[in-house]
XYZ file of C-alpha atoms in Angstrom:
593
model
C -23.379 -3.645 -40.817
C -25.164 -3.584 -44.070
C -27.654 -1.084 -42.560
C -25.531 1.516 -42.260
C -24.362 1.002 -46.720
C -26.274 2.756 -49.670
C -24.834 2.345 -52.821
C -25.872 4.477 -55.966
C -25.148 5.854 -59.102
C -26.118 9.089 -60.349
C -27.406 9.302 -63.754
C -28.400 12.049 -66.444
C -28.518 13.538 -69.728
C -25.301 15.118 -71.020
C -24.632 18.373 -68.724
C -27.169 18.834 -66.455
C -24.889 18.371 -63.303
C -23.926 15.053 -62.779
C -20.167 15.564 -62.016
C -20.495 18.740 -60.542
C -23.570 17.393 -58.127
C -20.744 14.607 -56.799
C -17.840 17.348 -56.480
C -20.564 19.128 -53.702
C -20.995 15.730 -51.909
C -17.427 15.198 -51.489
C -17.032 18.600 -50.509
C -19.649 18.790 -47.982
C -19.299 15.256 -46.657
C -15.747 16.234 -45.232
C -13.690 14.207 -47.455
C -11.467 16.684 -48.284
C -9.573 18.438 -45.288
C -9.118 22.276 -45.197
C -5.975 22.597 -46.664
C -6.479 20.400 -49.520
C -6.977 21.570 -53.393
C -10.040 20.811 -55.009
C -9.747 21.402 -59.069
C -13.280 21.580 -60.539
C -15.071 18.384 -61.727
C -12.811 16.424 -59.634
C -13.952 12.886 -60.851
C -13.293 14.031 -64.504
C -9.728 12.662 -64.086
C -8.878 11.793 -67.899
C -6.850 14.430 -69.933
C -9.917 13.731 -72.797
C -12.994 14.220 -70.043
C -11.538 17.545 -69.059
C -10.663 18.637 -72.588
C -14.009 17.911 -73.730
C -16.107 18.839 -70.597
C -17.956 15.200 -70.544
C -17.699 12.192 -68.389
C -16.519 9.123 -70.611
C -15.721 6.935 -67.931
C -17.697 5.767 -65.039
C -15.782 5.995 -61.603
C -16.313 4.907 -58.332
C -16.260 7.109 -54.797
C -17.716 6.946 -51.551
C -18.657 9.807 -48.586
C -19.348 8.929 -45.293
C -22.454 10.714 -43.959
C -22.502 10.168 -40.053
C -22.608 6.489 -39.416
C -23.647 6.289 -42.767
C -21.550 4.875 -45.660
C -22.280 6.261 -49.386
C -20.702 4.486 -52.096
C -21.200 6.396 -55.351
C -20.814 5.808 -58.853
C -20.340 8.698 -61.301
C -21.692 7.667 -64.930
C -21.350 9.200 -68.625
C -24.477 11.174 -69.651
C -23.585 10.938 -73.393
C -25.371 8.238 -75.510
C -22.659 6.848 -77.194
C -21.368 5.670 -73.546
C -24.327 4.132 -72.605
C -22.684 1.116 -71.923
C -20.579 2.613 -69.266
C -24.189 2.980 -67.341
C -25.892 -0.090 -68.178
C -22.728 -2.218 -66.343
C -22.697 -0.429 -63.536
C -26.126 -0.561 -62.583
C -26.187 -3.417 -60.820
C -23.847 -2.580 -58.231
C -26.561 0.201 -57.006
C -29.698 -0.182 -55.331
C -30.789 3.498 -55.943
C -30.094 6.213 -58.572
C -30.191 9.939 -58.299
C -31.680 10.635 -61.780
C -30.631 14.790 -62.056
C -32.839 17.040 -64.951
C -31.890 20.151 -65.739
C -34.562 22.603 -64.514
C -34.930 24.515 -68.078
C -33.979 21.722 -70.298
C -36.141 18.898 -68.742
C -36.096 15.310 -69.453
C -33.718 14.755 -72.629
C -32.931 11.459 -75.094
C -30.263 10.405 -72.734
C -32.852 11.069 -69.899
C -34.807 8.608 -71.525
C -32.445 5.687 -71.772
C -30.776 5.916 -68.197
C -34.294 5.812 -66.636
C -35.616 2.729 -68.896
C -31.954 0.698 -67.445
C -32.554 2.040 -63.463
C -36.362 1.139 -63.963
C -35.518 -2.403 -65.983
C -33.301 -2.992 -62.415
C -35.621 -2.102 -60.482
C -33.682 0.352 -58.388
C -35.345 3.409 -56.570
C -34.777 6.412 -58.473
C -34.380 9.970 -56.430
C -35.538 12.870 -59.271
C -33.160 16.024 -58.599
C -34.389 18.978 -60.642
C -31.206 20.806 -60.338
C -29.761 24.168 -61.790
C -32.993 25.733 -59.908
C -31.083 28.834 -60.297
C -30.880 29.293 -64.078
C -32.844 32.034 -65.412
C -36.103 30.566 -67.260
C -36.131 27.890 -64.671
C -39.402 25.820 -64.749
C -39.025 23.432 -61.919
C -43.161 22.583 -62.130
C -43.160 21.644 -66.076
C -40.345 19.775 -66.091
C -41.504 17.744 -62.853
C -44.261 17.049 -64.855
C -42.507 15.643 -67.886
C -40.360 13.737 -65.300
C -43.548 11.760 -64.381
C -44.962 11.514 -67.628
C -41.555 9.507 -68.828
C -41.800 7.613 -66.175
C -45.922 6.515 -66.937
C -44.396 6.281 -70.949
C -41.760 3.820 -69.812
C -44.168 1.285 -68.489
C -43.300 2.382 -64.248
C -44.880 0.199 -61.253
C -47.267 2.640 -59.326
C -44.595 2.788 -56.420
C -41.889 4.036 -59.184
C -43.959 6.971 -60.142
C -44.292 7.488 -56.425
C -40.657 9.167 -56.688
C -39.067 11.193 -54.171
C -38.345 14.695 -55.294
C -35.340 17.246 -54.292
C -34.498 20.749 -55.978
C -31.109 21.626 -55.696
C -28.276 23.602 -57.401
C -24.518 21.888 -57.882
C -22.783 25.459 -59.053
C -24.594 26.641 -55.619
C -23.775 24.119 -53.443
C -27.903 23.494 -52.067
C -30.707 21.088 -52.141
C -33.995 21.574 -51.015
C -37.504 19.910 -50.824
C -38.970 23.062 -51.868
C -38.127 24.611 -55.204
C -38.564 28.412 -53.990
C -36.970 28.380 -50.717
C -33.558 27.655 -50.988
C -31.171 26.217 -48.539
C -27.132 26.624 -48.079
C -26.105 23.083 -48.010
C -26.474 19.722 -49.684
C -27.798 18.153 -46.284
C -31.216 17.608 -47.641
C -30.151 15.547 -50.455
C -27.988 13.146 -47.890
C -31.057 12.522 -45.932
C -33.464 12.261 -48.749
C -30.550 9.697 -49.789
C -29.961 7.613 -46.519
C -33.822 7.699 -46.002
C -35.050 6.636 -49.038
C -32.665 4.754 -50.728
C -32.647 0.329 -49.188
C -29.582 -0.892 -47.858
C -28.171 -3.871 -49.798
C -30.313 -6.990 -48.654
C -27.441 -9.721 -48.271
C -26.631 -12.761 -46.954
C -23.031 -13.560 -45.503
C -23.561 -17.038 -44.777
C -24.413 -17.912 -48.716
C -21.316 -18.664 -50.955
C -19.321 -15.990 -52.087
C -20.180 -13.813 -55.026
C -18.595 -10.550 -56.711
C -19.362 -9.726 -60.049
C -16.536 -7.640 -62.099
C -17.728 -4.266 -63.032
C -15.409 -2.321 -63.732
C -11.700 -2.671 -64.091
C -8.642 -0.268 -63.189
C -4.888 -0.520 -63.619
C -1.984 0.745 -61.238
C 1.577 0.628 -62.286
C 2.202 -1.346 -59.073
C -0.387 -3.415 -58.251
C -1.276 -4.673 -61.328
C -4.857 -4.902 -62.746
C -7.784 -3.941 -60.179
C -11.172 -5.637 -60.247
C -14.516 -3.675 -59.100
C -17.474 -5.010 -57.787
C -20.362 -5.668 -54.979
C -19.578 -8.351 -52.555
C -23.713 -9.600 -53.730
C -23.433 -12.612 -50.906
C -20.774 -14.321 -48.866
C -17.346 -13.084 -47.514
C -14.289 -12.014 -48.871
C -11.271 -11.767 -47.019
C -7.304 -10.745 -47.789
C -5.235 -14.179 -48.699
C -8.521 -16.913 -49.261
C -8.248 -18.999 -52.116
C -11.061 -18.343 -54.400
C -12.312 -19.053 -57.902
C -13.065 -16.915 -60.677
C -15.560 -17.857 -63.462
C -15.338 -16.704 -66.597
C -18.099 -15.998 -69.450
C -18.122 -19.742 -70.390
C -18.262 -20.795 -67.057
C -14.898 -21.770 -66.646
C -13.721 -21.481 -63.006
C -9.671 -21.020 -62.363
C -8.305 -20.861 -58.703
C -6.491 -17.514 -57.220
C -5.808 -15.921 -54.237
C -7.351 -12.862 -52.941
C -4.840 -10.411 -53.007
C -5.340 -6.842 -51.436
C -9.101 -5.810 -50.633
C -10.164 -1.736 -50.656
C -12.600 0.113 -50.219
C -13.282 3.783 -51.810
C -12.787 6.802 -49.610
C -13.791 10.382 -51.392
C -10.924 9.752 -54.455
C -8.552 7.183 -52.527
C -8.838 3.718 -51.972
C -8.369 1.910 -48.417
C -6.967 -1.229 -48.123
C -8.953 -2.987 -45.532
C -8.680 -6.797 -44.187
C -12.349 -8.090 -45.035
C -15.366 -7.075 -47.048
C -18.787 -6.066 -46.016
C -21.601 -7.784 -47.368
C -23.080 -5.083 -49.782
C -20.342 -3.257 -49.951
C -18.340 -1.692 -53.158
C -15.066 -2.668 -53.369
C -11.960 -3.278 -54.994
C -9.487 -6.259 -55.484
C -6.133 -6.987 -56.902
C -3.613 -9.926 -57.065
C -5.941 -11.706 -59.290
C -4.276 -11.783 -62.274
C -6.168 -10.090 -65.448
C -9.642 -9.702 -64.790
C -12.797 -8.794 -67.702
C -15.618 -7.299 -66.836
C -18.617 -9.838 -66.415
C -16.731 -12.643 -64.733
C -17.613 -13.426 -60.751
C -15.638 -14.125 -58.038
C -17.059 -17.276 -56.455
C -16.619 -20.119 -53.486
C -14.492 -22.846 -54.659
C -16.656 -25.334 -52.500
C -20.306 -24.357 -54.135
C -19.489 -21.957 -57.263
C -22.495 -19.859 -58.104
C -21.542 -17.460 -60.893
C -23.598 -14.737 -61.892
C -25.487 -14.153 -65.432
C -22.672 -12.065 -67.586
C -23.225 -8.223 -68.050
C -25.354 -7.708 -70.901
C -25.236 -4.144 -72.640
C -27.245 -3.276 -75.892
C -25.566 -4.202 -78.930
C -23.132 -1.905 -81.308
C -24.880 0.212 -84.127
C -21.972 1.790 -85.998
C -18.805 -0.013 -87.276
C -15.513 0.851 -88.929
C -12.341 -0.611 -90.014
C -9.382 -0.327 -88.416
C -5.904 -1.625 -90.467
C -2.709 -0.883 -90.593
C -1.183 2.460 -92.361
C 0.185 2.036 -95.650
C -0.196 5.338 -96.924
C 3.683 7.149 -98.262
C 3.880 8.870 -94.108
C 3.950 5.310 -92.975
C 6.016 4.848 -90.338
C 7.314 7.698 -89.652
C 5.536 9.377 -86.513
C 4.005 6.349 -84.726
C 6.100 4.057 -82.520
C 3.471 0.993 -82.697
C 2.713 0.328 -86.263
C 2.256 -3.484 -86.982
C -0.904 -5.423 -87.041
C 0.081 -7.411 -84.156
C 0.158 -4.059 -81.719
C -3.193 -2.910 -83.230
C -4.673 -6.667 -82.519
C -3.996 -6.627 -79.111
C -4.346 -2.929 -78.295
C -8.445 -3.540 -80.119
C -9.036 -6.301 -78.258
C -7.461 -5.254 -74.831
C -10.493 -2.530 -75.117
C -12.772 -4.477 -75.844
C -12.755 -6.432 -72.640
C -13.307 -3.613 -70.674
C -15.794 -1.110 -72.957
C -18.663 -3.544 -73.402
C -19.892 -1.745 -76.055
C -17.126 -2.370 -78.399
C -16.918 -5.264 -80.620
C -14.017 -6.561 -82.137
C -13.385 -9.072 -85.244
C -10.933 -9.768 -87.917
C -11.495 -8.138 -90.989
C -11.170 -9.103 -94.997
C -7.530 -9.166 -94.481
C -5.017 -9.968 -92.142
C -3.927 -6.327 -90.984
C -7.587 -4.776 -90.792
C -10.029 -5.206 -88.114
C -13.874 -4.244 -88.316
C -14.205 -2.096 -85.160
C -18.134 -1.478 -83.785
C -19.644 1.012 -81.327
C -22.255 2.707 -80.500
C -21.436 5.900 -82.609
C -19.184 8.713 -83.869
C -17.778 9.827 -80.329
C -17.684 6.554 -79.158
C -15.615 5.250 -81.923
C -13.436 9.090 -81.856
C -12.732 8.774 -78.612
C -11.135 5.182 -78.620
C -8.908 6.580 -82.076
C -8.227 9.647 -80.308
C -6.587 7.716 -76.772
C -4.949 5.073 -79.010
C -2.995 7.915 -81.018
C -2.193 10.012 -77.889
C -0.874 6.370 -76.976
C 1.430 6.325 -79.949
C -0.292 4.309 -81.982
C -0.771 5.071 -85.872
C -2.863 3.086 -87.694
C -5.885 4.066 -91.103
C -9.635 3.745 -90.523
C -12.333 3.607 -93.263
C -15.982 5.538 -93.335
C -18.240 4.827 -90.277
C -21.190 2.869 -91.377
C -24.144 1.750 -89.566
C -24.840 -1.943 -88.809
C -27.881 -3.226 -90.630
C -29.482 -6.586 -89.963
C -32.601 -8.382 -91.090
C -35.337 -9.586 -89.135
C -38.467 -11.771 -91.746
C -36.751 -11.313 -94.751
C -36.519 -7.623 -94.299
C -33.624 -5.296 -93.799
C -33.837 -3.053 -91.016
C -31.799 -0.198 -89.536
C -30.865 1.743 -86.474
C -32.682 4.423 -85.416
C -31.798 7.740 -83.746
C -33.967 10.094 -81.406
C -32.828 13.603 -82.463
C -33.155 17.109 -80.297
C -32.088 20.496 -81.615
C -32.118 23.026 -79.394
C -31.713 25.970 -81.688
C -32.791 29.710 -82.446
C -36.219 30.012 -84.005
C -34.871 31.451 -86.695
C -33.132 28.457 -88.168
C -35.716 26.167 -87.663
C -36.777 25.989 -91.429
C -33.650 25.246 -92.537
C -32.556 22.375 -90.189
C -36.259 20.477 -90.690
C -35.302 20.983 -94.622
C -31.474 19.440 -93.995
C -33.293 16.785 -91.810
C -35.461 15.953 -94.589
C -33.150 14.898 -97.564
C -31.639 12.966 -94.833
C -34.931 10.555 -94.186
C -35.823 12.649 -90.734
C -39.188 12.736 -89.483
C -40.018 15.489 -86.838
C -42.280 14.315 -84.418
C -42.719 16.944 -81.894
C -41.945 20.445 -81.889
C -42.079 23.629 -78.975
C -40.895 26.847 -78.291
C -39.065 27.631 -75.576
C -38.361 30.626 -73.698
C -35.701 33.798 -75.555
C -36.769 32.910 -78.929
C -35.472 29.019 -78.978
C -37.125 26.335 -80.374
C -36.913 22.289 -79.396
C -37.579 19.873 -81.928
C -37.629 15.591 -81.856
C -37.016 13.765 -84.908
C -37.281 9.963 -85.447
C -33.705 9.562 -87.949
C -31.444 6.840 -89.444
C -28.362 6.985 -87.752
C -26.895 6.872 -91.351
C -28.566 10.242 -91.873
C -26.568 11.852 -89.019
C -23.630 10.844 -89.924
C -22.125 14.390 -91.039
C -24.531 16.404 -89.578
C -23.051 18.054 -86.820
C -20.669 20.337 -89.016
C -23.682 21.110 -91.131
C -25.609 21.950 -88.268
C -23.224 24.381 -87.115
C -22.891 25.685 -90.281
C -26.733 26.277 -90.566
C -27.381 27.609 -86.751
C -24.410 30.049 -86.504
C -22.761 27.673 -83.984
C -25.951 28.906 -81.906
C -27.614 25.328 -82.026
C -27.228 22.009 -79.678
C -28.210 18.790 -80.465
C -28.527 15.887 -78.939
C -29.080 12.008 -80.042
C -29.847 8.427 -78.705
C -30.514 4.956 -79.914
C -33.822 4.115 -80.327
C -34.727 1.191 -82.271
C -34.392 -0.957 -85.023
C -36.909 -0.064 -88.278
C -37.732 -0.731 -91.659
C -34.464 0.660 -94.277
C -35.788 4.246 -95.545
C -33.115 3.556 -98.802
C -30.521 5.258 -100.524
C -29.605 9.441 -98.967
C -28.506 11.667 -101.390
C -24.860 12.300 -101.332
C -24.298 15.250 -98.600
C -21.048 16.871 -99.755
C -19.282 17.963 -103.252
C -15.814 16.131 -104.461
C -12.448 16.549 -102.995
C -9.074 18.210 -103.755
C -5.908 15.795 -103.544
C -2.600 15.784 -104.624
C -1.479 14.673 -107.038
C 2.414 15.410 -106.505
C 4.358 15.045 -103.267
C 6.601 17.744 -101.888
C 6.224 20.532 -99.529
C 3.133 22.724 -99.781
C 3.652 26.268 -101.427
C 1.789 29.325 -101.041
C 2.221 30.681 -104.910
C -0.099 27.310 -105.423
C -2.537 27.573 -103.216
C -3.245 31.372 -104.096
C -4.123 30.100 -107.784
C -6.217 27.707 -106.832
C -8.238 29.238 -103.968
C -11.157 29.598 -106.175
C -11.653 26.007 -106.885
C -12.914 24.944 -103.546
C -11.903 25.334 -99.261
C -8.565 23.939 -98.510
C -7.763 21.522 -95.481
C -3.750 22.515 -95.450
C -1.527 25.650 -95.327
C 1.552 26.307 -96.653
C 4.462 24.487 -95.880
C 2.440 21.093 -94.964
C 4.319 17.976 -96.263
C 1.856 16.253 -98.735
C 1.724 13.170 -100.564
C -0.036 11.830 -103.865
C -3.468 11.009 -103.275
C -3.975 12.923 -99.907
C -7.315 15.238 -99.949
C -5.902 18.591 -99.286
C -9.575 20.508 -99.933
C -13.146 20.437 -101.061
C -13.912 21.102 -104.468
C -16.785 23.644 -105.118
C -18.563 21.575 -107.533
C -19.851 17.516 -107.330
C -16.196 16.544 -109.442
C -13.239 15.351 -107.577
C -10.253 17.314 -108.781
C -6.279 16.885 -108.648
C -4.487 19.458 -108.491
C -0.201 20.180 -107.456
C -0.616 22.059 -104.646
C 3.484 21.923 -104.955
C 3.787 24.137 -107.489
C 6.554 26.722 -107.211
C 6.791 30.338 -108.672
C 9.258 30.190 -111.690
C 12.358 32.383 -111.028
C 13.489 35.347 -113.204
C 16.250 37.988 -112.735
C 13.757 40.575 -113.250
C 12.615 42.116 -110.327
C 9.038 42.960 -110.041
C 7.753 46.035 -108.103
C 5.202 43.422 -105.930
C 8.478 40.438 -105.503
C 8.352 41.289 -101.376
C 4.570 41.229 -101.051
C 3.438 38.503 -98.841
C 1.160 35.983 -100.620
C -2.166 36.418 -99.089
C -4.509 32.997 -98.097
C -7.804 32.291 -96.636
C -7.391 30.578 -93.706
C -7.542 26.716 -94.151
C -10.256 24.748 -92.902
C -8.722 22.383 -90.573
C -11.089 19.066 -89.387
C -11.524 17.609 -85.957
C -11.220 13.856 -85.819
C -14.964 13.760 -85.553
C -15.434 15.790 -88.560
C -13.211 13.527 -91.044
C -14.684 10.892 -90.078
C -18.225 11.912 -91.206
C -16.902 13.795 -94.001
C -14.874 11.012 -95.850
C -16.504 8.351 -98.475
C -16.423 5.112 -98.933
C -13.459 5.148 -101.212
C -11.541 7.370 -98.729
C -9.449 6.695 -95.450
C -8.395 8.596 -92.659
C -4.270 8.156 -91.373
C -4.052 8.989 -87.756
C -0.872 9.205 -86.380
C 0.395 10.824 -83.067
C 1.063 14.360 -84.901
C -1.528 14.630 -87.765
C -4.782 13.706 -89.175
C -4.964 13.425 -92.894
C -7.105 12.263 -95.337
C -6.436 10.146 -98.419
C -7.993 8.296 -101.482
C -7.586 4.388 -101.409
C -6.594 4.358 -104.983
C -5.986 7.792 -106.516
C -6.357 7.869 -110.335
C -5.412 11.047 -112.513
């Protein structure tokens, strides 16, 4: 029965087709019947994924191709969710590794291939978007292959099979200029290529947990590969933990995927993907094994953290007032409910008893955990983002970040200048087709840390950029500081307009009239290195003389308002952020006139 299984992932750099790639398999596989609605990016299911046009989350599916069964996993393509990929991986014994026929092989590239080739898997190169104009299907085949030499690939993994296709199209082909009108060559290419899992029913039972779901009814859902022996609905079974410590269930309800449903079948087949509940709570790593001979499997490892925060709770004068879970004990076990499933957080106490030091693998991986937790109705502070340094011989070292900006030629002196106060080091640099150029720089991830708004700034919102842990290196010491001082309050009340218009010359302002503040909140950027307080609060005096301009509206510049993202790179280290479910707003720890 295992013949007629493939299982495997599809992996990528950040937008090159991933997610749209699996919406035409589904489609064409017949998963969906005629009268059913497809939205776009249909495995993009979480409100943040669709609002921010990335895949956070890796999810499971599965098309039936004749008598063949394709389980497939959908995985992030950004670097901070790199652990999302590196977990799943060993459920899969192929990958289709998809390139973006202009862009070629990209940081993210990079790292996906070096986990599918570390597994061993056989990897399936799709150059796809084949019909973009400035296509280059040839060069960036070639870069393909010369990654794969530069990672250290066996012979027979250079020896790759090769599809064009195009997801937005709806076509794969073995030939890059003659086009087809289905994805039918890619489902071959798939069931021919890719090995059926290589398992053994009569050994004693083991499922790894990969990843883990949640339904309102049936309580916490484990995901795995049935690796060796059977699993059946109702068998008493043990599961062992990341000691090794082995407690006794029963098998609840077994399914298997179906397009973007489940099916709840009676027994597993060896090699299969499926997924389990009545277990109790599950973490991802532990196995499901035979009571009789137990024979867990090694725990998941991922790469470890390289950016780390604090997380406490909110004490600022707002406390209280718009979250509905504000005590340390709801943050505790709200951090370290994540961090069973997201492998790539860590969580530990902090200095005190209400903060906890929070790491991850970078800015949006650390955003996007704040960001669900306040939609959840949490409210909580965090500090600055700061890198994780460690020392290896006596000597500190720090993380560092593989850099690509994709930008008009035109900017490209001023970015390598920016780069430069920040410790970068360009090491390659090309042009590309309409004027563009694509440059690679070796960085501290401390030196990116506020460089996205800056590189906006500097490009005309015309540039993209793109980074990826790389390794561990000597510390390049101190940066220079990369912004001037703030604006804060320094009396509470509502905001008025008569204040801000006399003091729009001091800086760029962060509120608008009307905004409740507090003393000690930043409410702008001053336009000179100086912090400055100011009472943004400040009222017009009344008079019974009437002036010919008394009806005039007050005019303002529009205030600068920053994305989670952005305050968090923009604060310092005597600074905090208060997120609550309505606002964002930054503060001083210790405001002093």
């Amino acid at each position: 029965m295992q013949e007629q299984i493939r299982n495997i992932a599809v992996i990528a750099h950040v937008d090159h087709g991933k997610t749209t790639l699996v919406d035409e398999l589904l489609k064409q596989s017949g998963t969906f019947q005629a009268h059913q609605k497809i939205v776009e990016r249909v495995m993009d299911s979480n409100d943040l994924e669709r609002e921010r046009g990335i895949t956070i989350l890796a999810k499971n599916t599965a098309v039936q191709y004749y008598d063949t069964r394709i389980n497939v996993v959908d995985t992030p393509g950004h670097a901070d969710f790199g652990g999302e990929v590196e977990r799943i991986l060993g459920m899969v014994d192929g990958a289709l590794l998809i390139v973006d026929s202009v862009e070629g092989p990209m940081p993210q590239t990079r790292f996906v291939l070096r986990k599918a080739l570390e597994k061993n898997l056989r990897v399936i190169v799709v150059v796809n978007k084949i019909d973009r104009a400035f296509a280059r299907p040839g060069e960036v085949v070639d870069k393909v292959l010369d990654l794969f030499l530069e990672l250290g690939a066996s012979e027979e993994q250079c020896d790759f099979p090769l599809i064009y296709a195009s997801a937005l199209q709806g076509f794969a082909s073995l030939e890059a200029e003659t086009p087809t009108d289905n994805m039918q060559p890619l489902f071959e290419m798939i069931v021919k290529e890719v090995p059926h899992p290589n398992v053994h029913p009569e050994l004693p039972l083991q499922v790894q947990v990969s990843n883990i779901d949640y339904d309102e009814y049936i309580g916490h859902i484990g995901i795995g590969r049935l690796v060796q022996g059977v699993l059946k609905c109702g068998s008493r079974i043990g599961v062992s933990d990341r000691e090794g410590k082995i407690r006794t269930v029963t098998a609840g309800k077994l399914y298997r995927f179906h397009g973007l449903k489940r099916e709840e079948i009676q027994d597993a087949t060896p090699g299969d993907i499926l997924a389990f509940s009545g277990m109790g709570e599950l973490e991802i790593g532990e196995t499901l094994v035979d009571l009789e001979n137990p024979q867990p499997l090694p725990p998941i490892e991922v790469d470890e953290p390289t950016m780390q925060m604090t997380f406490s709770v909110n004490d600022s004068p707002f406390a209280g007032r718009e979250g509905d879970f504000l005590t340390s004990r709801h943050l505790r076990r709200r951090l370290y409910k994540e961090a069973m499933t997201n492998l790539s957080l860590c969580v530990r106490d902090g200095e005190t008893t209400d903060s906890f030091k929070v790491s991850g693998r970078g800015e949006l991986h650390l955003g996007i955990l704040i960001e669900t937790m306040r939609r959840e109705g949490y409210e909580f502070q965090i500090s600055r983002p700061q890198v994780i340094l460690r020392e290896e011989n006596g000597k500190l070292q720090e993380p560092i970040e593989q850099l690509v900006l994709d930008l008009p030629g035109d900017y490209v002196g001023s970015c390598i200048e920016a780069l430069g106060r920040r410790k970068g080091e360009m090491v390659h640099m090309e042009s590309t087709e309409q004027n563009r150029s694509l440059l690679r720089f070796q960085i501290p991830a401390r030196g990116l840390i506020g460089f996205s708004s800056e590189y906006i700034r500097l490009t005309k919102g015309e540039g993209i950029m793109y980074s990826s842990f790389d390794s561990y290196a000597p510390y390049k010491g101190d940066l220079p500081q990369q912004r001037n001082g703030c604006i804060w309050a320094m009396e509470a009340g509502p905001v008025k307009a008569y204040a801000l218009q006399q003091l729009e010359d001091r800086g760029t302002f962060f509120i608008g009239p009307g905004t409740e503040v507090y003393v000690g909140m930043i409410v702008g950027e001053h336009n000179r290195p100086q912090e400055l307080p100011v009472n943004v609060c400040k009222a017009k005096k009344l008079t019974n003389m009437r002036s010919a301009g008394a009806d005039d509206l007050v005019p303002l510049k529009t205030p600068r308002v920053l994305a989670l993202e952005e305050a968090m790179s923009y604060i310092q280290d005597d600074e905090l952020i208060e997120i609550t479910p309505k606002a964002i707003r930054l503060r001083k720890k210790n405001p002093k006139r």
